Structures are given as C-alpha cells and as structure tokens.
C-alpha cells in the first residue's frame, strides 16, 4: 500500500517520518540521505549523513570540518536501514557519485531520483534502472517544449571558433564533463582550468574518471591566440565581461542565463521531457510525485493512467 505521507516537504526539506530522516535537506538535519554533492542538495552541518564515497569526499573538500559529524559512506546497490526503511543508492548519471535513493517500507518502493540524466557522460557512473511503486522525480525541465540538444553537436560548435575561448560553467560536474567532451570532440583545443576547479578534477581522477588533457590556467598563456579554452566558474566568468581577444561562451542547460542564446552551449545534466517519459517507462511506477519545477505537464500527460502528485 502506498502511504500518501511517506515523504512530505517541511521547512527543512523533504522528510520521511517513517525512518525519521531527510532527503537532501536544505537546512542541517539530524539524519540526512544525500543524493549528490551540488550545494542545493548537500548542505553543511548535518549530524549524520548517508551518501556515496564521491559525495562525501566532495562535501569534505567544500565544507571541511563542518561537512557533517558522521559520514556513513554507502556503495551503490548495497541496501542499508534507517529505522524500518530499507534504503539503496542507485546510480543517477547526473555527476560523479550521484545517486537515486530507493526506499522500501512495508513492501512498497519509493524512488527519489535526485537530479539525474540519461545522456551518456564519461565522467560519472551511468544511470541504472529499478522498478518502483512511487517515482519521486525532479521536474526542472518537465515540459514537452523542452528537449535538450545533442551535447556532442553543441560542443563541436567550438571547432569553428579560432580565437581563445572563455567558457563559463559550474565548477562541479559540468566543468569535468566539458573537459572530457572538449578533449574528445575538439582535441586540438588546449584546455586551461581555473584554480578553484582543479581540486574537484583531482577527486574525479582519483576515483578513476580520466577527464582528458588540461592544465591550470596561467595568465601568460592566454596572451597568445592558440585555441585555448579557459574554463571558469560563473563568478569569474561574470568578472571578465569586458575581456578582449576571447570569445565568451557559457555552458548551461538553461536558456538566457549568463549570456545570450548564441553564446550558450546547451549542455544539460538534467532530464528533459522525453527523458522523464522514458524514466516512467523503465521504472513502472503506479504514482509519480514531482519536485523542483512544475509537475502540471506530467499530470496532464498521464491524466488517468498514472496518478501524479505535485509535492511543491
Ligand atoms: Zn545537481
Ligand atoms: Zn539540483
């Protein structure tokens, strides 16, 4: 039997009272199961955290001693219990260490996807599928009008640009995927990386994900035009607004964020509409509960076939 109140949103975030834990709490909690290390999912100051090794390592890099009192590092596909809830972390394909969180309670399965993607990404574990009774999915791009372009075609656009490129991107996840894509599909480019991104790259490499050739940015290097691509986090990108001799591009799944559309590489680490439909086919839920975004399109789409509940 599906319990309608199995997870609910309160002021700290998504809470499961049957196991007394939070999923990706937005404020520090006593017990947190964390899907991945992006800052909007992994806050500092939780007492006890359950997550993958990569998520713990990145949280410790970012938050140091305040990361959490206790880290319980869990392997993928290795069930554990919190109270009477059995939890299994399943690869989510979103970034290194990202996990879907499968919760089983009294014979019913609830799958919280966290952020996830279906597109291939050589810098993280590919998504895996499990059947569930309730699919609790992010709905950031749950709109039939949103279909993500092919990331390879997007990255190949830089082959036509002969000046040096300043490429803005989030430092965690996106930057590593870009290094891999550029070194694969634009191998003549010389990749320079902002110093804030390098320690994250080191974690990826240590965990067995080879990113491709890149080096730490040095001011002298960009003085010559030599097909350099300098990857910088958003705050640095914004401070280079008047930079000359470089083409400014921003890699994002969002439209019109940092730059205009023609200067955007549309590379998303989230599911688009078709991906969500495929996820429903693969996980075979009786109900879909939506988070982050707008579940109304899904509700209309599945109409009488699958019950859709908007959690936010
Ligand atoms: Zn994320
Ligand atoms: Zn997110």
mmCIF file of C-alpha atoms and ligand atoms in Angstrom:
data_model
loop_
_atom_site.group_PDB
_atom_site.id
_atom_site.type_symbol
_atom_site.label_atom_id
_atom_site.label_comp_id
_atom_site.label_asym_id
_atom_site.label_seq_id
_atom_site.Cartn_x
_atom_site.Cartn_y
_atom_site.Cartn_z
ATOM 1 C CA UNK A 1 0.000 0.000 0.000
ATOM 2 C CA UNK A 2 1.309 3.424 -0.970
ATOM 3 C CA UNK A 3 1.468 5.760 2.010
ATOM 4 C CA UNK A 4 0.464 9.216 0.845
ATOM 5 C CA UNK A 5 2.557 10.851 3.572
ATOM 6 C CA UNK A 6 5.671 8.681 3.116
ATOM 7 C CA UNK A 7 7.678 11.806 2.313
ATOM 8 C CA UNK A 8 6.490 15.351 2.887
ATOM 9 C CA UNK A 9 8.081 18.762 2.498
ATOM 10 C CA UNK A 10 8.594 20.752 5.690
ATOM 11 C CA UNK A 11 10.765 23.774 6.441
ATOM 12 C CA UNK A 12 13.995 21.744 6.307
ATOM 13 C CA UNK A 13 13.131 19.931 3.099
ATOM 14 C CA UNK A 14 11.903 16.508 2.065
ATOM 15 C CA UNK A 15 11.223 14.424 5.174
ATOM 16 C CA UNK A 16 10.407 10.756 5.741
ATOM 17 C CA UNK A 17 8.756 10.326 9.125
ATOM 18 C CA UNK A 18 8.712 6.525 8.812
ATOM 19 C CA UNK A 19 12.500 6.497 9.068
ATOM 20 C CA UNK A 20 12.964 9.942 10.647
ATOM 21 C CA UNK A 21 15.407 11.204 8.025
ATOM 22 C CA UNK A 22 15.606 13.899 5.368
ATOM 23 C CA UNK A 23 16.415 13.593 1.682
ATOM 24 C CA UNK A 24 18.813 16.382 0.594
ATOM 25 C CA UNK A 25 17.736 18.691 3.452
ATOM 26 C CA UNK A 26 18.044 22.419 2.773
ATOM 27 C CA UNK A 27 18.868 23.108 6.417
ATOM 28 C CA UNK A 28 21.068 20.968 8.688
ATOM 29 C CA UNK A 29 19.251 17.869 9.930
ATOM 30 C CA UNK A 30 19.885 15.079 12.418
ATOM 31 C CA UNK A 31 19.873 12.409 9.720
ATOM 32 C CA UNK A 32 20.285 13.144 6.014
ATOM 33 C CA UNK A 33 20.479 10.917 2.968
ATOM 34 C CA UNK A 34 22.235 12.988 0.315
ATOM 35 C CA UNK A 35 21.851 12.244 -3.373
ATOM 36 C CA UNK A 36 24.821 14.221 -4.680
ATOM 37 C CA UNK A 37 27.252 16.973 -3.797
ATOM 38 C CA UNK A 38 25.729 20.004 -5.566
ATOM 39 C CA UNK A 39 25.271 22.748 -2.993
ATOM 40 C CA UNK A 40 21.481 22.873 -3.323
ATOM 41 C CA UNK A 41 21.314 19.212 -2.291
ATOM 42 C CA UNK A 42 24.252 18.888 0.104
ATOM 43 C CA UNK A 43 24.356 21.500 2.861
ATOM 44 C CA UNK A 44 26.913 21.568 5.662
ATOM 45 C CA UNK A 45 26.199 20.911 9.330
ATOM 46 C CA UNK A 46 24.100 17.755 9.203
ATOM 47 C CA UNK A 47 24.697 15.454 12.135
ATOM 48 C CA UNK A 48 24.673 12.130 10.305
ATOM 49 C CA UNK A 49 24.924 11.778 6.529
ATOM 50 C CA UNK A 50 24.436 8.730 4.312
ATOM 51 C CA UNK A 51 25.896 9.130 0.806
ATOM 52 C CA UNK A 52 28.329 7.710 -1.726
ATOM 53 C CA UNK A 53 32.099 7.961 -1.303
ATOM 54 C CA UNK A 54 32.400 10.650 -4.005
ATOM 55 C CA UNK A 55 29.655 12.771 -2.443
ATOM 56 C CA UNK A 56 31.328 12.580 0.976
ATOM 57 C CA UNK A 57 34.744 13.440 -0.482
ATOM 58 C CA UNK A 58 33.434 16.488 -2.345
ATOM 59 C CA UNK A 59 31.454 17.683 0.713
ATOM 60 C CA UNK A 60 34.590 17.369 2.832
ATOM 61 C CA UNK A 61 36.562 19.383 0.262
ATOM 62 C CA UNK A 62 33.937 22.125 0.232
ATOM 63 C CA UNK A 63 32.935 22.263 3.897
ATOM 64 C CA UNK A 64 35.961 20.832 5.675
ATOM 65 C CA UNK A 65 35.152 20.228 9.371
ATOM 66 C CA UNK A 66 31.560 21.415 9.147
ATOM 67 C CA UNK A 67 30.687 18.890 6.409
ATOM 68 C CA UNK A 68 28.911 16.564 8.888
ATOM 69 C CA UNK A 69 29.519 14.967 12.281
ATOM 70 C CA UNK A 70 29.267 11.428 10.919
ATOM 71 C CA UNK A 71 29.579 10.234 7.333
ATOM 72 C CA UNK A 72 28.158 6.812 6.544
ATOM 73 C CA UNK A 73 29.654 6.051 3.151
ATOM 74 C CA UNK A 74 27.493 3.623 1.217
ATOM 75 C CA UNK A 75 28.209 1.755 -2.003
ATOM 76 C CA UNK A 76 25.724 1.731 -4.844
ATOM 77 C CA UNK A 77 23.272 -1.178 -4.771
ATOM 78 C CA UNK A 78 24.098 -2.040 -1.162
ATOM 79 C CA UNK A 79 20.931 -1.852 0.969
ATOM 80 C CA UNK A 80 21.042 -0.410 4.492
ATOM 81 C CA UNK A 81 18.417 0.503 7.052
ATOM 82 C CA UNK A 82 17.394 3.708 8.733
ATOM 83 C CA UNK A 83 14.762 2.672 11.240
ATOM 84 C CA UNK A 84 12.395 0.360 9.405
ATOM 85 C CA UNK A 85 13.107 1.853 5.994
ATOM 86 C CA UNK A 86 15.494 -0.056 3.733
ATOM 87 C CA UNK A 87 17.481 2.267 1.523
ATOM 88 C CA UNK A 88 19.546 1.559 -1.587
ATOM 89 C CA UNK A 89 21.585 4.082 -3.561
ATOM 90 C CA UNK A 90 21.270 3.634 -7.334
ATOM 91 C CA UNK A 91 23.496 5.483 -9.881
ATOM 92 C CA UNK A 92 21.726 8.606 -11.205
ATOM 93 C CA UNK A 93 24.058 9.594 -14.073
ATOM 94 C CA UNK A 94 23.982 13.266 -13.044
ATOM 95 C CA UNK A 95 27.570 13.758 -11.816
ATOM 96 C CA UNK A 96 30.259 11.755 -10.048
ATOM 97 C CA UNK A 97 28.754 9.920 -7.082
ATOM 98 C CA UNK A 98 25.173 10.984 -7.792
ATOM 99 C CA UNK A 99 22.527 8.573 -6.556
ATOM 100 C CA UNK A 100 18.852 7.900 -6.761
ATOM 101 C CA UNK A 101 17.553 6.907 -3.351
ATOM 102 C CA UNK A 102 15.334 3.822 -3.296
ATOM 103 C CA UNK A 103 13.320 3.464 -0.080
ATOM 104 C CA UNK A 104 11.401 0.299 0.768
ATOM 105 C CA UNK A 105 8.881 0.252 3.593
ATOM 106 C CA UNK A 106 6.302 -2.416 4.340
ATOM 107 C CA UNK A 107 6.668 -3.883 0.884
ATOM 108 C CA UNK A 108 6.238 -0.602 -1.027
ATOM 109 C CA UNK A 109 9.016 1.032 -3.033
ATOM 110 C CA UNK A 110 9.552 4.778 -3.239
ATOM 111 C CA UNK A 111 12.303 6.032 -5.575
ATOM 112 C CA UNK A 112 13.628 9.559 -5.085
ATOM 113 C CA UNK A 113 15.604 10.377 -8.216
ATOM 114 C CA UNK A 114 17.528 13.424 -7.013
ATOM 115 C CA UNK A 115 18.977 15.131 -10.093
ATOM 116 C CA UNK A 116 19.515 12.610 -12.875
ATOM 117 C CA UNK A 117 20.231 12.356 -16.562
ATOM 118 C CA UNK A 118 20.061 9.780 -19.314
ATOM 119 C CA UNK A 119 22.577 11.305 -21.748
ATOM 120 C CA UNK A 120 25.920 9.496 -21.835
ATOM 121 C CA UNK A 121 28.553 11.112 -19.624
ATOM 122 C CA UNK A 122 32.018 9.558 -19.390
ATOM 123 C CA UNK A 123 32.713 11.438 -16.150
ATOM 124 C CA UNK A 124 30.199 9.644 -13.953
ATOM 125 C CA UNK A 125 28.523 6.325 -13.304
ATOM 126 C CA UNK A 126 25.717 5.756 -15.878
ATOM 127 C CA UNK A 127 22.137 5.774 -14.609
ATOM 128 C CA UNK A 128 20.695 2.423 -13.553
ATOM 129 C CA UNK A 129 17.015 1.483 -13.513
ATOM 130 C CA UNK A 130 14.920 -0.112 -10.807
ATOM 131 C CA UNK A 131 11.195 -0.691 -10.639
ATOM 132 C CA UNK A 132 9.273 1.370 -8.139
ATOM 133 C CA UNK A 133 5.749 1.933 -6.881
ATOM 134 C CA UNK A 134 6.216 5.674 -6.442
ATOM 135 C CA UNK A 135 8.590 7.712 -8.593
ATOM 136 C CA UNK A 136 9.585 10.915 -6.822
ATOM 137 C CA UNK A 137 11.177 12.842 -9.659
ATOM 138 C CA UNK A 138 12.666 16.259 -10.151
ATOM 139 C CA UNK A 139 10.633 18.150 -12.729
ATOM 140 C CA UNK A 140 13.032 21.005 -13.525
ATOM 141 C CA UNK A 141 12.516 20.552 -17.277
ATOM 142 C CA UNK A 142 9.247 18.590 -17.209
ATOM 143 C CA UNK A 143 7.741 20.431 -20.132
ATOM 144 C CA UNK A 144 7.072 18.928 -23.598
ATOM 145 C CA UNK A 145 8.529 22.123 -25.093
ATOM 146 C CA UNK A 146 11.928 21.371 -23.541
ATOM 147 C CA UNK A 147 14.078 18.886 -25.394
ATOM 148 C CA UNK A 148 17.812 19.061 -24.803
ATOM 149 C CA UNK A 149 20.031 19.181 -27.911
ATOM 150 C CA UNK A 150 22.762 16.630 -28.531
ATOM 151 C CA UNK A 151 25.703 17.597 -26.302
ATOM 152 C CA UNK A 152 28.235 16.401 -28.891
ATOM 153 C CA UNK A 153 26.775 18.739 -31.536
ATOM 154 C CA UNK A 154 26.817 21.550 -29.017
ATOM 155 C CA UNK A 155 30.461 21.023 -28.069
ATOM 156 C CA UNK A 156 31.500 20.712 -31.739
ATOM 157 C CA UNK A 157 30.392 24.326 -32.236
ATOM 158 C CA UNK A 158 33.652 25.425 -30.649
ATOM 159 C CA UNK A 159 35.590 23.865 -33.539
ATOM 160 C CA UNK A 160 34.515 26.790 -35.716
ATOM 161 C CA UNK A 161 35.873 29.351 -33.237
ATOM 162 C CA UNK A 162 39.541 30.118 -33.780
ATOM 163 C CA UNK A 163 40.058 32.740 -31.067
ATOM 164 C CA UNK A 164 40.725 31.782 -27.487
ATOM 165 C CA UNK A 165 37.530 30.942 -25.619
ATOM 166 C CA UNK A 166 36.442 31.847 -22.120
ATOM 167 C CA UNK A 167 33.998 29.120 -21.178
ATOM 168 C CA UNK A 168 31.845 29.674 -18.116
ATOM 169 C CA UNK A 169 30.444 26.608 -16.355
ATOM 170 C CA UNK A 170 29.581 25.364 -12.902
ATOM 171 C CA UNK A 171 32.733 24.037 -11.304
ATOM 172 C CA UNK A 172 31.339 20.771 -10.022
ATOM 173 C CA UNK A 173 30.112 18.215 -12.545
ATOM 174 C CA UNK A 174 29.656 20.429 -15.589
ATOM 175 C CA UNK A 175 33.306 21.505 -15.836
ATOM 176 C CA UNK A 176 34.564 17.935 -15.685
ATOM 177 C CA UNK A 177 32.066 16.820 -18.311
ATOM 178 C CA UNK A 178 33.170 19.702 -20.543
ATOM 179 C CA UNK A 179 36.853 18.809 -20.235
ATOM 180 C CA UNK A 180 36.002 15.287 -21.308
ATOM 181 C CA UNK A 181 33.763 16.413 -24.190
ATOM 182 C CA UNK A 182 36.240 19.012 -25.493
ATOM 183 C CA UNK A 183 39.214 16.671 -25.358
ATOM 184 C CA UNK A 184 37.150 14.055 -27.227
ATOM 185 C CA UNK A 185 35.337 16.194 -29.825
ATOM 186 C CA UNK A 186 37.627 19.235 -30.165
ATOM 187 C CA UNK A 187 41.005 17.652 -29.435
ATOM 188 C CA UNK A 188 43.042 20.474 -30.986
ATOM 189 C CA UNK A 189 41.841 22.806 -28.216
ATOM 190 C CA UNK A 190 44.141 23.425 -25.269
ATOM 191 C CA UNK A 191 42.135 23.328 -22.070
ATOM 192 C CA UNK A 192 43.002 25.652 -19.199
ATOM 193 C CA UNK A 193 41.198 25.348 -15.893
ATOM 194 C CA UNK A 194 40.529 27.878 -13.134
ATOM 195 C CA UNK A 195 42.332 27.074 -9.871
ATOM 196 C CA UNK A 196 39.057 26.627 -7.979
ATOM 197 C CA UNK A 197 38.082 23.736 -10.268
ATOM 198 C CA UNK A 198 41.370 21.820 -10.095
ATOM 199 C CA UNK A 199 40.808 20.132 -6.675
ATOM 200 C CA UNK A 200 37.485 18.755 -7.926
ATOM 201 C CA UNK A 201 39.200 17.392 -11.031
ATOM 202 C CA UNK A 202 41.683 15.670 -8.733
ATOM 203 C CA UNK A 203 38.835 13.880 -6.937
ATOM 204 C CA UNK A 204 37.394 12.689 -10.260
ATOM 205 C CA UNK A 205 40.770 11.375 -11.386
ATOM 206 C CA UNK A 206 41.401 9.711 -8.039
ATOM 207 C CA UNK A 207 38.072 7.921 -8.315
ATOM 208 C CA UNK A 208 39.044 6.535 -11.710
ATOM 209 C CA UNK A 209 37.403 9.005 -14.103
ATOM 210 C CA UNK A 210 40.022 10.288 -16.542
ATOM 211 C CA UNK A 211 38.925 13.698 -17.747
ATOM 212 C CA UNK A 212 41.335 14.406 -20.622
ATOM 213 C CA UNK A 213 44.336 16.707 -21.022
ATOM 214 C CA UNK A 214 44.061 20.024 -19.199
ATOM 215 C CA UNK A 215 46.253 22.353 -17.201
ATOM 216 C CA UNK A 216 45.995 25.022 -14.576
ATOM 217 C CA UNK A 217 45.361 28.473 -16.056
ATOM 218 C CA UNK A 218 48.307 30.846 -16.130
ATOM 219 C CA UNK A 219 47.956 34.491 -17.087
ATOM 220 C CA UNK A 220 50.752 34.374 -19.674
ATOM 221 C CA UNK A 221 49.218 31.522 -21.641
ATOM 222 C CA UNK A 222 46.149 33.395 -22.880
ATOM 223 C CA UNK A 223 48.270 36.286 -24.227
ATOM 224 C CA UNK A 224 48.719 34.330 -27.444
ATOM 225 C CA UNK A 225 45.920 33.037 -29.668
ATOM 226 C CA UNK A 226 46.463 29.305 -29.620
ATOM 227 C CA UNK A 227 42.996 27.706 -29.466
ATOM 228 C CA UNK A 228 42.916 27.922 -25.699
ATOM 229 C CA UNK A 229 39.659 27.157 -23.902
ATOM 230 C CA UNK A 230 39.737 28.574 -20.395
ATOM 231 C CA UNK A 231 37.057 27.017 -18.168
ATOM 232 C CA UNK A 232 35.957 29.290 -15.332
ATOM 233 C CA UNK A 233 33.200 29.199 -12.716
ATOM 234 C CA UNK A 234 30.268 31.637 -13.096
ATOM 235 C CA UNK A 235 31.583 34.343 -10.743
ATOM 236 C CA UNK A 236 34.864 34.575 -12.675
ATOM 237 C CA UNK A 237 33.030 34.479 -15.992
ATOM 238 C CA UNK A 238 30.952 37.493 -14.983
ATOM 239 C CA UNK A 239 34.054 39.461 -13.986
ATOM 240 C CA UNK A 240 35.518 39.024 -17.491
ATOM 241 C CA UNK A 241 32.650 40.909 -19.090
ATOM 242 C CA UNK A 242 34.951 43.290 -20.974
ATOM 243 C CA UNK A 243 37.650 40.777 -21.863
ATOM 244 C CA UNK A 244 39.079 41.332 -25.348
ATOM 245 C CA UNK A 245 40.535 38.777 -27.723
ATOM 246 C CA UNK A 246 38.371 35.984 -26.361
ATOM 247 C CA UNK A 247 35.008 34.551 -27.292
ATOM 248 C CA UNK A 248 32.818 34.257 -24.207
ATOM 249 C CA UNK A 249 30.577 31.191 -24.045
ATOM 250 C CA UNK A 250 28.576 29.753 -21.199
ATOM 251 C CA UNK A 251 27.679 26.078 -20.928
ATOM 252 C CA UNK A 252 24.281 25.538 -19.366
ATOM 253 C CA UNK A 253 21.034 23.686 -19.746
ATOM 254 C CA UNK A 254 19.153 26.889 -19.031
ATOM 255 C CA UNK A 255 18.131 29.431 -21.621
ATOM 256 C CA UNK A 256 19.373 33.021 -21.432
ATOM 257 C CA UNK A 257 21.239 32.832 -18.213
ATOM 258 C CA UNK A 258 24.721 34.317 -18.281
ATOM 259 C CA UNK A 259 24.916 35.238 -21.964
ATOM 260 C CA UNK A 260 22.569 35.408 -24.914
ATOM 261 C CA UNK A 261 21.390 32.325 -26.701
ATOM 262 C CA UNK A 262 24.008 32.293 -29.456
ATOM 263 C CA UNK A 263 26.784 32.310 -26.849
ATOM 264 C CA UNK A 264 25.337 29.395 -24.914
ATOM 265 C CA UNK A 265 26.374 25.782 -25.251
ATOM 266 C CA UNK A 266 23.216 23.912 -24.277
ATOM 267 C CA UNK A 267 24.586 21.074 -22.257
ATOM 268 C CA UNK A 268 22.249 19.892 -19.545
ATOM 269 C CA UNK A 269 22.823 17.489 -16.692
ATOM 270 C CA UNK A 270 19.100 17.101 -16.088
ATOM 271 C CA UNK A 271 16.385 15.087 -17.782
ATOM 272 C CA UNK A 272 14.242 16.694 -20.459
ATOM 273 C CA UNK A 273 10.624 15.796 -21.255
ATOM 274 C CA UNK A 274 11.422 12.682 -23.310
ATOM 275 C CA UNK A 275 13.887 11.502 -20.671
ATOM 276 C CA UNK A 276 11.232 11.726 -17.966
ATOM 277 C CA UNK A 277 8.799 9.713 -20.078
ATOM 278 C CA UNK A 278 11.500 7.101 -20.636
ATOM 279 C CA UNK A 279 12.177 7.017 -16.902
ATOM 280 C CA UNK A 280 8.497 6.348 -16.226
ATOM 281 C CA UNK A 281 8.534 3.517 -18.783
ATOM 282 C CA UNK A 282 11.626 1.990 -17.216
ATOM 283 C CA UNK A 283 10.678 2.308 -13.550
ATOM 284 C CA UNK A 284 6.984 1.448 -13.980
ATOM 285 C CA UNK A 285 5.525 3.497 -11.119
ATOM 286 C CA UNK A 286 1.883 3.480 -10.031
ATOM 287 C CA UNK A 287 2.276 7.071 -8.880
ATOM 288 C CA UNK A 288 4.568 9.983 -9.740
ATOM 289 C CA UNK A 289 5.339 12.684 -7.197
ATOM 290 C CA UNK A 290 7.084 15.746 -8.604
ATOM 291 C CA UNK A 291 9.635 18.114 -7.054
ATOM 292 C CA UNK A 292 11.691 21.133 -8.218
ATOM 293 C CA UNK A 293 9.783 22.620 -11.076
ATOM 294 C CA UNK A 294 6.311 22.141 -12.380
ATOM 295 C CA UNK A 295 4.619 18.764 -12.443
ATOM 296 C CA UNK A 296 1.474 20.042 -14.136
ATOM 297 C CA UNK A 297 2.524 18.917 -17.627
ATOM 298 C CA UNK A 298 3.153 15.408 -16.319
ATOM 299 C CA UNK A 299 -0.223 15.450 -14.576
ATOM 300 C CA UNK A 300 -1.932 16.408 -17.832
ATOM 301 C CA UNK A 301 0.084 13.923 -19.854
ATOM 302 C CA UNK A 302 -0.625 10.869 -17.700
ATOM 303 C CA UNK A 303 -4.151 12.009 -16.964
ATOM 304 C CA UNK A 304 -5.942 8.821 -15.826
ATOM 305 C CA UNK A 305 -3.081 6.389 -16.474
ATOM 306 C CA UNK A 306 -0.767 7.280 -13.605
ATOM 307 C CA UNK A 307 -1.638 9.359 -10.562
ATOM 308 C CA UNK A 308 0.611 12.438 -10.443
ATOM 309 C CA UNK A 309 1.030 14.469 -7.254
ATOM 310 C CA UNK A 310 2.845 17.812 -7.099
ATOM 311 C CA UNK A 311 4.919 17.890 -3.908
ATOM 312 C CA UNK A 312 5.883 21.541 -4.285
HETATM 313 ZN ZN1 LIG B 1 22.680 18.606 -9.232
HETATM 314 ZN ZN1 LIG B 2 19.607 20.139 -8.209
#
